[in-house]
PDB file of C-alpha atoms and ligand atoms in Angstrom:
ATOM      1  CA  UNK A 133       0.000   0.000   0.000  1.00  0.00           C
ATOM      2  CA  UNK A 134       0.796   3.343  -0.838  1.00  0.00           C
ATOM      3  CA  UNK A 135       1.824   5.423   2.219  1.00  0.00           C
ATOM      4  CA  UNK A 136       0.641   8.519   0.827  1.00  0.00           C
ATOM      5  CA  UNK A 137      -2.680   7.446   0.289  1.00  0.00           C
ATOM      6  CA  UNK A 138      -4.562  10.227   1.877  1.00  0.00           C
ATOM      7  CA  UNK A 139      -2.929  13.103  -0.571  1.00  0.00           C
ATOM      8  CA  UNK A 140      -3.186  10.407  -3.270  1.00  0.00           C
ATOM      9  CA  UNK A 141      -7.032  10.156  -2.637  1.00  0.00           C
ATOM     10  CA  UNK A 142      -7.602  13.973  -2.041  1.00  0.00           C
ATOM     11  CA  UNK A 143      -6.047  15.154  -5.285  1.00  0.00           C
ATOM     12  CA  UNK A 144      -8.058  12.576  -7.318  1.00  0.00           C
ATOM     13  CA  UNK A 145     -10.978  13.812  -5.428  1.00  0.00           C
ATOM     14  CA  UNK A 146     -10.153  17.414  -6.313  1.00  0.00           C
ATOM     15  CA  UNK A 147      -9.915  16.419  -9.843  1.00  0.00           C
ATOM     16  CA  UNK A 148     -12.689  13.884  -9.929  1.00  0.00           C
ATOM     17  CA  UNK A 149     -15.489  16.456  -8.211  1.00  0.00           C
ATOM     18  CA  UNK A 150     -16.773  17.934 -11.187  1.00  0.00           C
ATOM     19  CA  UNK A 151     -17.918  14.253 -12.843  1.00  0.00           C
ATOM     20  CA  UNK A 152     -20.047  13.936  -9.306  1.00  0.00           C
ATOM     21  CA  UNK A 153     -22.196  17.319  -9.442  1.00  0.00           C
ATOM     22  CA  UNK A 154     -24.955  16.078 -11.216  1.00  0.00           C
ATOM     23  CA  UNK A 155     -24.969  12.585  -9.405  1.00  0.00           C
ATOM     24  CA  UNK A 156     -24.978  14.972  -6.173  1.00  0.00           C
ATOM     25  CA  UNK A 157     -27.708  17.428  -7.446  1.00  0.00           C
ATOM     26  CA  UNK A 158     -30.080  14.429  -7.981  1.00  0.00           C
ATOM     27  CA  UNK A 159     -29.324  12.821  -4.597  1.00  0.00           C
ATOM     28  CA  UNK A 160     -29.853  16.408  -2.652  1.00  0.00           C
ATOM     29  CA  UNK A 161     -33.072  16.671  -4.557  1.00  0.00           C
ATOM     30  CA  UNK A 162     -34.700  13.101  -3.079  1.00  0.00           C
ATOM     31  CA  UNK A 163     -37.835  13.016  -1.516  1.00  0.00           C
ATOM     32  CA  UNK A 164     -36.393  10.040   0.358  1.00  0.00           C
ATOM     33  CA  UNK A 165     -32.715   8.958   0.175  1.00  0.00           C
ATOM     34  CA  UNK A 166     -31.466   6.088  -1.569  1.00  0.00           C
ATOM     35  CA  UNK A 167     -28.062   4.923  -1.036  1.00  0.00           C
ATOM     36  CA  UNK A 168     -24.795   3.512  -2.630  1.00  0.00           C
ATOM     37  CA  UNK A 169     -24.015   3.084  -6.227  1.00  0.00           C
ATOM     38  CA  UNK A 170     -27.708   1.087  -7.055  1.00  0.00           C
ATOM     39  CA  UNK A 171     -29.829   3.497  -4.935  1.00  0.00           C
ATOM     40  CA  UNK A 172     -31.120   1.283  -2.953  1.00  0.00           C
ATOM     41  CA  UNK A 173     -34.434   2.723  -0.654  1.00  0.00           C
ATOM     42  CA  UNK A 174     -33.907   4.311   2.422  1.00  0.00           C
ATOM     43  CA  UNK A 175     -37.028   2.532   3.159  1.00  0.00           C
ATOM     44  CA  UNK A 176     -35.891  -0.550   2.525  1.00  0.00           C
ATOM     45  CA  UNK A 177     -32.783  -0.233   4.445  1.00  0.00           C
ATOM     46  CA  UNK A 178     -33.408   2.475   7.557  1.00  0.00           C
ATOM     47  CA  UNK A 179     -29.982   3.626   7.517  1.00  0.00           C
ATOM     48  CA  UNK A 180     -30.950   6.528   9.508  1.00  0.00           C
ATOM     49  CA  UNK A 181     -33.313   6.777  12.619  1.00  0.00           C
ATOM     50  CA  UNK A 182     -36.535   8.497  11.033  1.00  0.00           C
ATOM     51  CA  UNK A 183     -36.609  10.963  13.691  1.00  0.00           C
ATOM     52  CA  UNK A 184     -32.705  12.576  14.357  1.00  0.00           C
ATOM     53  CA  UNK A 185     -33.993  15.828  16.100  1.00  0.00           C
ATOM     54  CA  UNK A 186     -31.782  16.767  18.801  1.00  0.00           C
ATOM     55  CA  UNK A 187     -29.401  14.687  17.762  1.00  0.00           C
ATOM     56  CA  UNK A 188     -25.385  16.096  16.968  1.00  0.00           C
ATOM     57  CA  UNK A 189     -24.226  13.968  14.134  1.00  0.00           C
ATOM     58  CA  UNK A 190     -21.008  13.532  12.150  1.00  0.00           C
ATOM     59  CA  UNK A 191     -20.524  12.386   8.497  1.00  0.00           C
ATOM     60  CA  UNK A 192     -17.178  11.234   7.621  1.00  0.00           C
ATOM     61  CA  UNK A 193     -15.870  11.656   4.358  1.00  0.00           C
ATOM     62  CA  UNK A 194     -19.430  13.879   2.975  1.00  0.00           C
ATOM     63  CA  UNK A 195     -18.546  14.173  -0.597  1.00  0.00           C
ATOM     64  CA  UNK A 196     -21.024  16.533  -2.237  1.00  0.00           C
ATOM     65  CA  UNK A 197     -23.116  16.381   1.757  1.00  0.00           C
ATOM     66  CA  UNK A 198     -26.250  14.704   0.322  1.00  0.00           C
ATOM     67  CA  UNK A 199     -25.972  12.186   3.387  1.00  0.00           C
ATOM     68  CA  UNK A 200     -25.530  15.439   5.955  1.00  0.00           C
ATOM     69  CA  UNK A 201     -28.168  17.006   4.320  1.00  0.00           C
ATOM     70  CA  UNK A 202     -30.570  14.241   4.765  1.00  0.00           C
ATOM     71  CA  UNK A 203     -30.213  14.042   8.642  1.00  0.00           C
ATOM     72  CA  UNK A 204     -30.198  17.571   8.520  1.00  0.00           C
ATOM     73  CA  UNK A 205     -33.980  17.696   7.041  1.00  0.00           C
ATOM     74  CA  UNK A 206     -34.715  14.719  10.148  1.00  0.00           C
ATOM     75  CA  UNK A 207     -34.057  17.292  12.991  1.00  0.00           C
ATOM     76  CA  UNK A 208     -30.004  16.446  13.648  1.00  0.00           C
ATOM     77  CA  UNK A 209     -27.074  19.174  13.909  1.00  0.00           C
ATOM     78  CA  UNK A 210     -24.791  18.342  11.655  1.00  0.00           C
ATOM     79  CA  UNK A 211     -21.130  18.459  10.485  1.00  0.00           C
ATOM     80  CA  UNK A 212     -19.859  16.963   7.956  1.00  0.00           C
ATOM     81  CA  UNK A 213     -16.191  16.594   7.169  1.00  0.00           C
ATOM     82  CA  UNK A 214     -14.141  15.688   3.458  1.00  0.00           C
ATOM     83  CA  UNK A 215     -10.520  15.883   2.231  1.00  0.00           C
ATOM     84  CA  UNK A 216     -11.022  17.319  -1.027  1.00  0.00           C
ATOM     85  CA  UNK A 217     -11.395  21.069  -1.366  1.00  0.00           C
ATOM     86  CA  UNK A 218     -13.541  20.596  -4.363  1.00  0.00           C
ATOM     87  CA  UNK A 219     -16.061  18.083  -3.348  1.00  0.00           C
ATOM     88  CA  UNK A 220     -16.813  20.534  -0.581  1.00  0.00           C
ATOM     89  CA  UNK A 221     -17.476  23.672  -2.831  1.00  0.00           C
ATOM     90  CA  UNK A 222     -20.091  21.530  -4.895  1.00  0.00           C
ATOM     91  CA  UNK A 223     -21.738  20.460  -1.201  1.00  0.00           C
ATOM     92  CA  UNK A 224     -21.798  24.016  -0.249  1.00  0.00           C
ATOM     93  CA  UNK A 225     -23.062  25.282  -3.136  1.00  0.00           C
ATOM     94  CA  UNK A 226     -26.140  22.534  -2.794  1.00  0.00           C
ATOM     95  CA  UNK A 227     -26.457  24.059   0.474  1.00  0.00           C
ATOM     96  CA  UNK A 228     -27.267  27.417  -0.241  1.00  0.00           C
ATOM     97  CA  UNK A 229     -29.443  26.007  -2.974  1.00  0.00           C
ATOM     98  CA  UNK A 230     -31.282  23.565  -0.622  1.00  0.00           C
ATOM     99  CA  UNK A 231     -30.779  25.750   2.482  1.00  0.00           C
ATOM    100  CA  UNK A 232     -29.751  24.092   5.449  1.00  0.00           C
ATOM    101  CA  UNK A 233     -27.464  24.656   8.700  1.00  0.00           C
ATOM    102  CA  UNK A 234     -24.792  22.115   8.194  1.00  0.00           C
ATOM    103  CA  UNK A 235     -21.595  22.743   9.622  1.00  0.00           C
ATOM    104  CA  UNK A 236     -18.875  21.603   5.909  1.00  0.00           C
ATOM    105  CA  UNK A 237     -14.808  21.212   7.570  1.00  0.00           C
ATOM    106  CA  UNK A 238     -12.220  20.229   5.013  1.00  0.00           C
ATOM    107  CA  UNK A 239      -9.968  17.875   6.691  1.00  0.00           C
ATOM    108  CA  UNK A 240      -9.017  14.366   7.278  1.00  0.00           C
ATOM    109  CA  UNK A 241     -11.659  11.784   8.734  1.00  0.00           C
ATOM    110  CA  UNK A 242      -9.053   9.541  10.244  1.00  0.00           C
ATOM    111  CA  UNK A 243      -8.118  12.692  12.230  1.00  0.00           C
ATOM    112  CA  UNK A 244     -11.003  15.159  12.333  1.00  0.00           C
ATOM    113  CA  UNK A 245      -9.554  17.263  15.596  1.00  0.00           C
ATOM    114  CA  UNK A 246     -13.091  17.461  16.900  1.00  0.00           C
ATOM    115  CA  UNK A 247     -13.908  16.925  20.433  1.00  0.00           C
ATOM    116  CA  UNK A 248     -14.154  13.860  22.468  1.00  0.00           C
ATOM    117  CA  UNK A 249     -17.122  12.334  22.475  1.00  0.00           C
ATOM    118  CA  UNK A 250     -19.094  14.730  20.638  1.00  0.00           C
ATOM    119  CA  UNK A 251     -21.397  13.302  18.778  1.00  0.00           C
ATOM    120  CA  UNK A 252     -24.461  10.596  19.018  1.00  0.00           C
ATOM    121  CA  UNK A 253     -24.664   9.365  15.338  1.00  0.00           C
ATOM    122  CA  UNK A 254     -21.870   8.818  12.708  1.00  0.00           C
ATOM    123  CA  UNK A 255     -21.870   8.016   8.930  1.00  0.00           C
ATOM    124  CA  UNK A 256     -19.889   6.940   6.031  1.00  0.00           C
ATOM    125  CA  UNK A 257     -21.193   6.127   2.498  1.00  0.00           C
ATOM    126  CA  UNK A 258     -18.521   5.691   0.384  1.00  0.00           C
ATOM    127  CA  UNK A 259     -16.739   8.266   2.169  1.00  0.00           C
ATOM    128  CA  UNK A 260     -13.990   7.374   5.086  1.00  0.00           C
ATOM    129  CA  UNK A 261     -15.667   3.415   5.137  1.00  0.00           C
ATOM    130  CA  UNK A 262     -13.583   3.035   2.081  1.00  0.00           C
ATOM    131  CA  UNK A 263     -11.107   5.845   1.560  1.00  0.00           C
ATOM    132  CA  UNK A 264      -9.444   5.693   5.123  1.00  0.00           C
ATOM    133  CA  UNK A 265      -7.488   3.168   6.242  1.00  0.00           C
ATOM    134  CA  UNK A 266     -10.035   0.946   8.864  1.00  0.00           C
ATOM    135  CA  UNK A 267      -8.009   0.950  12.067  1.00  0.00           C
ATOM    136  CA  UNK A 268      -7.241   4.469  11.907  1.00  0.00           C
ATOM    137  CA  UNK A 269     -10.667   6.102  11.007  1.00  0.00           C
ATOM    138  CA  UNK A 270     -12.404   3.822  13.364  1.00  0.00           C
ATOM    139  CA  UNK A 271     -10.575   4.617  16.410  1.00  0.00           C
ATOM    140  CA  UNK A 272     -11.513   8.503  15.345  1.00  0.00           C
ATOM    141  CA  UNK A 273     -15.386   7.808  14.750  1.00  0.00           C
ATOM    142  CA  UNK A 274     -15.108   5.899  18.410  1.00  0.00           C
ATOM    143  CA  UNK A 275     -13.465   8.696  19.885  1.00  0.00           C
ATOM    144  CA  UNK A 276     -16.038  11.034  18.342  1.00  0.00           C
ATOM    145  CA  UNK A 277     -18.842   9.288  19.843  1.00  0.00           C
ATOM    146  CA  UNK A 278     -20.364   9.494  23.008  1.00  0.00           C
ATOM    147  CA  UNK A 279     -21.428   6.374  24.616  1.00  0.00           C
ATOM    148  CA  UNK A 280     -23.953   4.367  23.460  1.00  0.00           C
ATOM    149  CA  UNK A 281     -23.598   6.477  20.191  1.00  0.00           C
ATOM    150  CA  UNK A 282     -23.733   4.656  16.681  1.00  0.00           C
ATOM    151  CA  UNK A 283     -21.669   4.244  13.471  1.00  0.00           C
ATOM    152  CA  UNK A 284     -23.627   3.138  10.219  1.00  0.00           C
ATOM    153  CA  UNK A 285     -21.298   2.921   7.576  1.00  0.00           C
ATOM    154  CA  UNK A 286     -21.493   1.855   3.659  1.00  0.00           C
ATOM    155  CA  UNK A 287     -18.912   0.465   1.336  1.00  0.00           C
ATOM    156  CA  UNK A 288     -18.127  -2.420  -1.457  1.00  0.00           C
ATOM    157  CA  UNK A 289     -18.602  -5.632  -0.165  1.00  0.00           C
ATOM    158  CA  UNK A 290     -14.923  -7.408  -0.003  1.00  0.00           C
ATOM    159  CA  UNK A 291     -16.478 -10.350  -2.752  1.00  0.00           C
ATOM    160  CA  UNK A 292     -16.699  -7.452  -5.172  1.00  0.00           C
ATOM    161  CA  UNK A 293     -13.008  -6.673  -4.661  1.00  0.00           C
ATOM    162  CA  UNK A 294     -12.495 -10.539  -5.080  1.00  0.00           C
ATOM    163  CA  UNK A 295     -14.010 -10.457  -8.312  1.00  0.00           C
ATOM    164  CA  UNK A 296     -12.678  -7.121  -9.860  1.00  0.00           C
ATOM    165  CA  UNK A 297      -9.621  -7.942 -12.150  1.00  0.00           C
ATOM    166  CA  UNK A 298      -6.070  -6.197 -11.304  1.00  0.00           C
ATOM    167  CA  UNK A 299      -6.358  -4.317 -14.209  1.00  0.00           C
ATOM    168  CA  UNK A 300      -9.523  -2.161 -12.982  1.00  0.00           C
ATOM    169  CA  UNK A 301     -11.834  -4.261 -15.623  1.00  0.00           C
ATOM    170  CA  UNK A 302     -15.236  -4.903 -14.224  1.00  0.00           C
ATOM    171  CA  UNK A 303     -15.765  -7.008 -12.043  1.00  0.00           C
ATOM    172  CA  UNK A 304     -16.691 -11.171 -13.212  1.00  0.00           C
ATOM    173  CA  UNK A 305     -17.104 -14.334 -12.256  1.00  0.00           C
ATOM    174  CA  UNK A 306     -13.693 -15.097 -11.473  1.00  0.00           C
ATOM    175  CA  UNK A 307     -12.339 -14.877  -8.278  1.00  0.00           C
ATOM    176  CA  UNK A 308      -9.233 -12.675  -9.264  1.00  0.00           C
ATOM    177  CA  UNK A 309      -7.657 -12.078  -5.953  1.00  0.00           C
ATOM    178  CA  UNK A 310      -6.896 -13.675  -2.564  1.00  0.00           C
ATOM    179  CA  UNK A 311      -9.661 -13.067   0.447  1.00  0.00           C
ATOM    180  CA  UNK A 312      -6.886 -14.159   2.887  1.00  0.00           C
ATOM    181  CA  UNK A 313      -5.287 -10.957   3.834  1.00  0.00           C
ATOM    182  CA  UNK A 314      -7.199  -8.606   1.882  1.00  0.00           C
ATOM    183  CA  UNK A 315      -6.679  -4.827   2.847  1.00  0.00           C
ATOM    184  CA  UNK A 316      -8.064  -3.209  -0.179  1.00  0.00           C
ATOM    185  CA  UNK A 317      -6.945  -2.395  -3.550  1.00  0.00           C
ATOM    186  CA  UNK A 318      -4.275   0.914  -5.190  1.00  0.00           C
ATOM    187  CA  UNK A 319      -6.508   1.338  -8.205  1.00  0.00           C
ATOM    188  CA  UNK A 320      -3.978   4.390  -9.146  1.00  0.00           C
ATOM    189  CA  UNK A 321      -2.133   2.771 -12.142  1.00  0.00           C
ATOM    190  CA  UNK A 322      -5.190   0.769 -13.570  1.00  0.00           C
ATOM    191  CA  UNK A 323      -5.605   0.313 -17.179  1.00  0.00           C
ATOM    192  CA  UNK A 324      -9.739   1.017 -17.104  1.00  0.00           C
ATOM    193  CA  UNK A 325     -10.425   4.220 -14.819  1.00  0.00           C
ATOM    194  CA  UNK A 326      -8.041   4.319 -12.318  1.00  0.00           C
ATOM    195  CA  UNK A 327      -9.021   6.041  -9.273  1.00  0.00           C
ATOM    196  CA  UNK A 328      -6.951   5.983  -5.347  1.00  0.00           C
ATOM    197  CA  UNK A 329      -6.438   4.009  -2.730  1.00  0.00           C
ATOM    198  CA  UNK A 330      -9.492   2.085  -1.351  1.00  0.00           C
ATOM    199  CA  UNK A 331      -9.479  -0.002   1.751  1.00  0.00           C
ATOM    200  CA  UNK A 332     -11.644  -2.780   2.694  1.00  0.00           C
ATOM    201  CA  UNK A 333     -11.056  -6.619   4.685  1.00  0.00           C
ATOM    202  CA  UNK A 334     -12.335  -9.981   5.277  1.00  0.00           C
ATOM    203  CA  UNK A 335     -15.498 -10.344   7.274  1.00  0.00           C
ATOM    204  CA  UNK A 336     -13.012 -11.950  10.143  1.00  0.00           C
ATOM    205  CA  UNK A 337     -10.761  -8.694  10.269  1.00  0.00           C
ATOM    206  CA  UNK A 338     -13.576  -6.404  10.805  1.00  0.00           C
ATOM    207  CA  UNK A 339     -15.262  -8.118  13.683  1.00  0.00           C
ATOM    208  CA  UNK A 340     -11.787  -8.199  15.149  1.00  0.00           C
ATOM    209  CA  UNK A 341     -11.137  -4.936  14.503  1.00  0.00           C
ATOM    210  CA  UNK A 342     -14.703  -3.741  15.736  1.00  0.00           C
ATOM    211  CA  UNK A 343     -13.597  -5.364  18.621  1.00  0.00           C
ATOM    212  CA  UNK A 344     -10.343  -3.970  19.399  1.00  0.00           C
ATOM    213  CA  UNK A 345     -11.417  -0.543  18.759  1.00  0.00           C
ATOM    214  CA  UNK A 346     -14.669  -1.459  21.039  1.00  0.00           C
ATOM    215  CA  UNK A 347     -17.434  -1.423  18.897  1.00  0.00           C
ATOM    216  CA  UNK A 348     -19.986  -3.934  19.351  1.00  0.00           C
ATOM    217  CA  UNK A 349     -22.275  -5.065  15.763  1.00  0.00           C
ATOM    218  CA  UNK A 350     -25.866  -4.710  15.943  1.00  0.00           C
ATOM    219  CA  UNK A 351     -27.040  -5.087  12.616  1.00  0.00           C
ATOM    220  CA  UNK A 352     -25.142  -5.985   9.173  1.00  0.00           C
ATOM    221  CA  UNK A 353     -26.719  -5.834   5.296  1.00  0.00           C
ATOM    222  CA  UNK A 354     -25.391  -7.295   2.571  1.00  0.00           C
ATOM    223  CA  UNK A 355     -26.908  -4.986  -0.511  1.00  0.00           C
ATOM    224  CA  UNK A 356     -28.257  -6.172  -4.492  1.00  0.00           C
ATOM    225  CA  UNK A 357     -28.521  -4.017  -6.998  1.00  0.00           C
ATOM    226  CA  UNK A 358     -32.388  -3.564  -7.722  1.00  0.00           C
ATOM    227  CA  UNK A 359     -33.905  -5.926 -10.031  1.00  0.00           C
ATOM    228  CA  UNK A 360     -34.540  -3.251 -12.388  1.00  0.00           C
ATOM    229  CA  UNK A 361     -30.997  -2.171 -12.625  1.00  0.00           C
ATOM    230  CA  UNK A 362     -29.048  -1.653 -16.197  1.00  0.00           C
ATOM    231  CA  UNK A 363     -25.671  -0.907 -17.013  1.00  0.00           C
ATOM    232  CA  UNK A 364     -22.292  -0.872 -15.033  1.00  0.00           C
ATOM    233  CA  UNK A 365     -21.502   1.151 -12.002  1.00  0.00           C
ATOM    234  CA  UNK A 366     -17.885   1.681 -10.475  1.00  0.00           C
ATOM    235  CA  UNK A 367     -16.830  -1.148 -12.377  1.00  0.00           C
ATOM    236  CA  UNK A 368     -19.698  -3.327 -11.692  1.00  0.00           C
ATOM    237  CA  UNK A 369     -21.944  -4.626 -13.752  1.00  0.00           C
ATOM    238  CA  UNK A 370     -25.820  -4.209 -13.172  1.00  0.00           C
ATOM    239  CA  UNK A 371     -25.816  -8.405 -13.487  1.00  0.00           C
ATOM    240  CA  UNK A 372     -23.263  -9.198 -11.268  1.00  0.00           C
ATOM    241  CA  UNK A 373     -24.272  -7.448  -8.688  1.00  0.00           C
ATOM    242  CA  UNK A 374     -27.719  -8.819  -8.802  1.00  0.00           C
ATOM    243  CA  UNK A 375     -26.297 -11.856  -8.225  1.00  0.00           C
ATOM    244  CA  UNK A 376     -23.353 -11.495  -5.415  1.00  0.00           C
ATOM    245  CA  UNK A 377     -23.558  -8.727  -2.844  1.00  0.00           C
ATOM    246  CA  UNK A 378     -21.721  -5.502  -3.999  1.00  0.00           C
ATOM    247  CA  UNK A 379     -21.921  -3.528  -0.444  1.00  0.00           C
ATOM    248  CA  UNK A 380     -22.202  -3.784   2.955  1.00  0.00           C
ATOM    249  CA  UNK A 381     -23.513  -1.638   5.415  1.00  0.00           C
ATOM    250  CA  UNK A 382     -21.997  -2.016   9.083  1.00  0.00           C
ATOM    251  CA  UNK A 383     -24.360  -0.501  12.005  1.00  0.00           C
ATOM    252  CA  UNK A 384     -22.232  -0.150  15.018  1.00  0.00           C
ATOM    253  CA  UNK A 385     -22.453   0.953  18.739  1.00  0.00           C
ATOM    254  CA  UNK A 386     -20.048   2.003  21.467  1.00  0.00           C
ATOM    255  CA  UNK A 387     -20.977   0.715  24.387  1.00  0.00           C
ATOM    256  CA  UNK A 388     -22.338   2.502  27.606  1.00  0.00           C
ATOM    257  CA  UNK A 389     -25.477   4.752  28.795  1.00  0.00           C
ATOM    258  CA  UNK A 390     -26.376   7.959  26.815  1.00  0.00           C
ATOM    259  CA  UNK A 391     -26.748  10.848  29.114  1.00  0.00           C
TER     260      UNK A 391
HETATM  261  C1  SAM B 425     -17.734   8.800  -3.188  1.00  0.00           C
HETATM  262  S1  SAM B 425     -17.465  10.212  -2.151  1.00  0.00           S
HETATM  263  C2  SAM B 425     -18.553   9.677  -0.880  1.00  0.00           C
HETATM  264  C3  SAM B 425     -19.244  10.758  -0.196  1.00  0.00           C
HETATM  265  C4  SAM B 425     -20.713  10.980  -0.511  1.00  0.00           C
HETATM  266  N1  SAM B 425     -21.524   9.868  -0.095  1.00  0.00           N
HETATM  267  C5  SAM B 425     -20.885  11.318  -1.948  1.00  0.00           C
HETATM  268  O1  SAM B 425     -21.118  10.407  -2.760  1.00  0.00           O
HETATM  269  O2  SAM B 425     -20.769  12.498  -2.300  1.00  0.00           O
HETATM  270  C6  SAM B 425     -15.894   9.906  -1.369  1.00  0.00           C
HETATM  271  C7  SAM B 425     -15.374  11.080  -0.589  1.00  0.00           C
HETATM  272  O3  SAM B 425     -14.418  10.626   0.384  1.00  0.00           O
HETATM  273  C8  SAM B 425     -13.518  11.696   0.559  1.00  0.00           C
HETATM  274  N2  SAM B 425     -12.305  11.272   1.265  1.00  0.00           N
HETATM  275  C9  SAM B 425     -11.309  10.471   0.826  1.00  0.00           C
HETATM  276  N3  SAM B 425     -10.369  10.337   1.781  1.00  0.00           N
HETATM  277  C10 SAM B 425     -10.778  11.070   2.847  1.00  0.00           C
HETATM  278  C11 SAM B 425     -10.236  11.342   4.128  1.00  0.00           C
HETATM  279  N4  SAM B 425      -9.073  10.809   4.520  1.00  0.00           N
HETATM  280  N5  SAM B 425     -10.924  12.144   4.955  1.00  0.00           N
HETATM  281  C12 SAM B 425     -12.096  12.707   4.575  1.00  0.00           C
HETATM  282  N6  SAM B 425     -12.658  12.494   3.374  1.00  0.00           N
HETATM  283  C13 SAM B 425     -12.008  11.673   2.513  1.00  0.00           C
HETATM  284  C14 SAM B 425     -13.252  12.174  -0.843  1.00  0.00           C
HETATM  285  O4  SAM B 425     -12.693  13.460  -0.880  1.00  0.00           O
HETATM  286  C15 SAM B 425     -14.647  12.101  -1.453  1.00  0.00           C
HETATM  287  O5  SAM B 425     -15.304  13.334  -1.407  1.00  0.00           O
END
């Protein structure tokens, strides 16, 4: 792995942002949120507590904000923190379109420099669950929470990294790389599309790692795209991932009493 991953990431973020402002226009403009790359229901999934008034919530790695802006119109405070200068400017600008009160800080999830134990309710889709290295951007989202607050975060499942050739093809039947082991994948020097440094594991290492970092699992999805789904997304065909599960969704909680 790349130990420069974070500047790697942010500059292809920077120079990826302007392919993601129509993506992020539709998503701010849902009646009701759908998530990851198939759009999957909110009501399907309840990602999100359907009330989130008086609750101070975090979102790690917000892109364009459409997550932060969707606890924002269920009642939370929120702040919402990304790496890339230019992913930011399109969230902001959705903001003053939208209007909302959420609090945008460009900086690193893994190390946000918030307070202790300031939040009740964090979230990652697609954002630090992927882009940050686990151990690392855990132990911040822990420290960020206060007890008995909750994580809920959304990335690839690790068989679509299994499938997905070296050379950034899409992903096939073929099971093109080890599980054993598996941190993630440098998708920088990719023939098809390359794009930065992603992280993911095996099932095993993240209920270890939830455990050292002393999160406890209450509930765990294993996402399809939609019967009705066409086409190839983030190198994923619309069949395939009918077929094998192309994301997970993690719902986590730290332990103790809220106050
Ligand atoms: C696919 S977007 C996901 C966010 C949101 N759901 C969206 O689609 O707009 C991934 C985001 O992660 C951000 N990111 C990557 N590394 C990060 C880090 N270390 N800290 C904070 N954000 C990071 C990128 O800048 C990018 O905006």
């Amino acid at each position: 792995m790349k130990q420069d991953y974070l500047a790697v990431n942010r500059d292809i973020w920077n120079a990826d942002a302007p392919q993601w402002v129509a993506f992020a226009e539709a998503r701010w403009a849902l009646a009701d949120p759908e998530w990851g790359c198939w759009g999957n229901p909110e009501a399907k999934l309840r990602l999100l507590p359907h009330d989130m008034s008086g609750l101070d919530t975090i979102e790690l790695g917000c892109g364009t904000g459409y997550v932060a802006y969707w606890m924002a119109k269920r009642g939370a405070q929120v702040t919402a923190i990304d790496i890339s200068e230019q992913q930011l400017d399109t969230a902001r600008a959705l903001q003053a379109t939208h209007g909302s009160q959420i609090t945008f800080i460009e900086g690193n999830a893994e190390a946000t420099g918030l307070p202790v134990a300031a939040f009740d309710f964090a979230i990652s889709e697609y954002g630090a669950s992927i882009w940050c290295q686990p151990e690392v951007w855990l132990t911040e989202a822990w420290r960020l929470l206060r007890p008995a607050g909750r994580l809920v975060f959304l990335g690839n499942h690790p068989i679509s990294l299994i499938c997905s050739p070296e050379n950034g093809a899409p992903a096939d039947m073929t099971l093109h790389r080890p599980y054993r082991d598996m941190w993630g994948a440098d998708w920088t020097q990719v023939a098809f599309e390359p794009t930065g440094i992603c992280f993911n594991l095996t099932h095993e290492s993240w209920m270890n790692l939830f455990a050292k970092v002393g999160f406890t699992v209450e509930r765990y999805q294993e996402l399809y795209a939609p019967e009705k789904a066409e086409g190839t997304r983030a190198a994923i065909p619309a069949d395939w991932a009918k077929k094998y599960s192309v994301e997970q969704v993690w719902h986590l909680a730290k332990p103790g009493q809220s106050s």
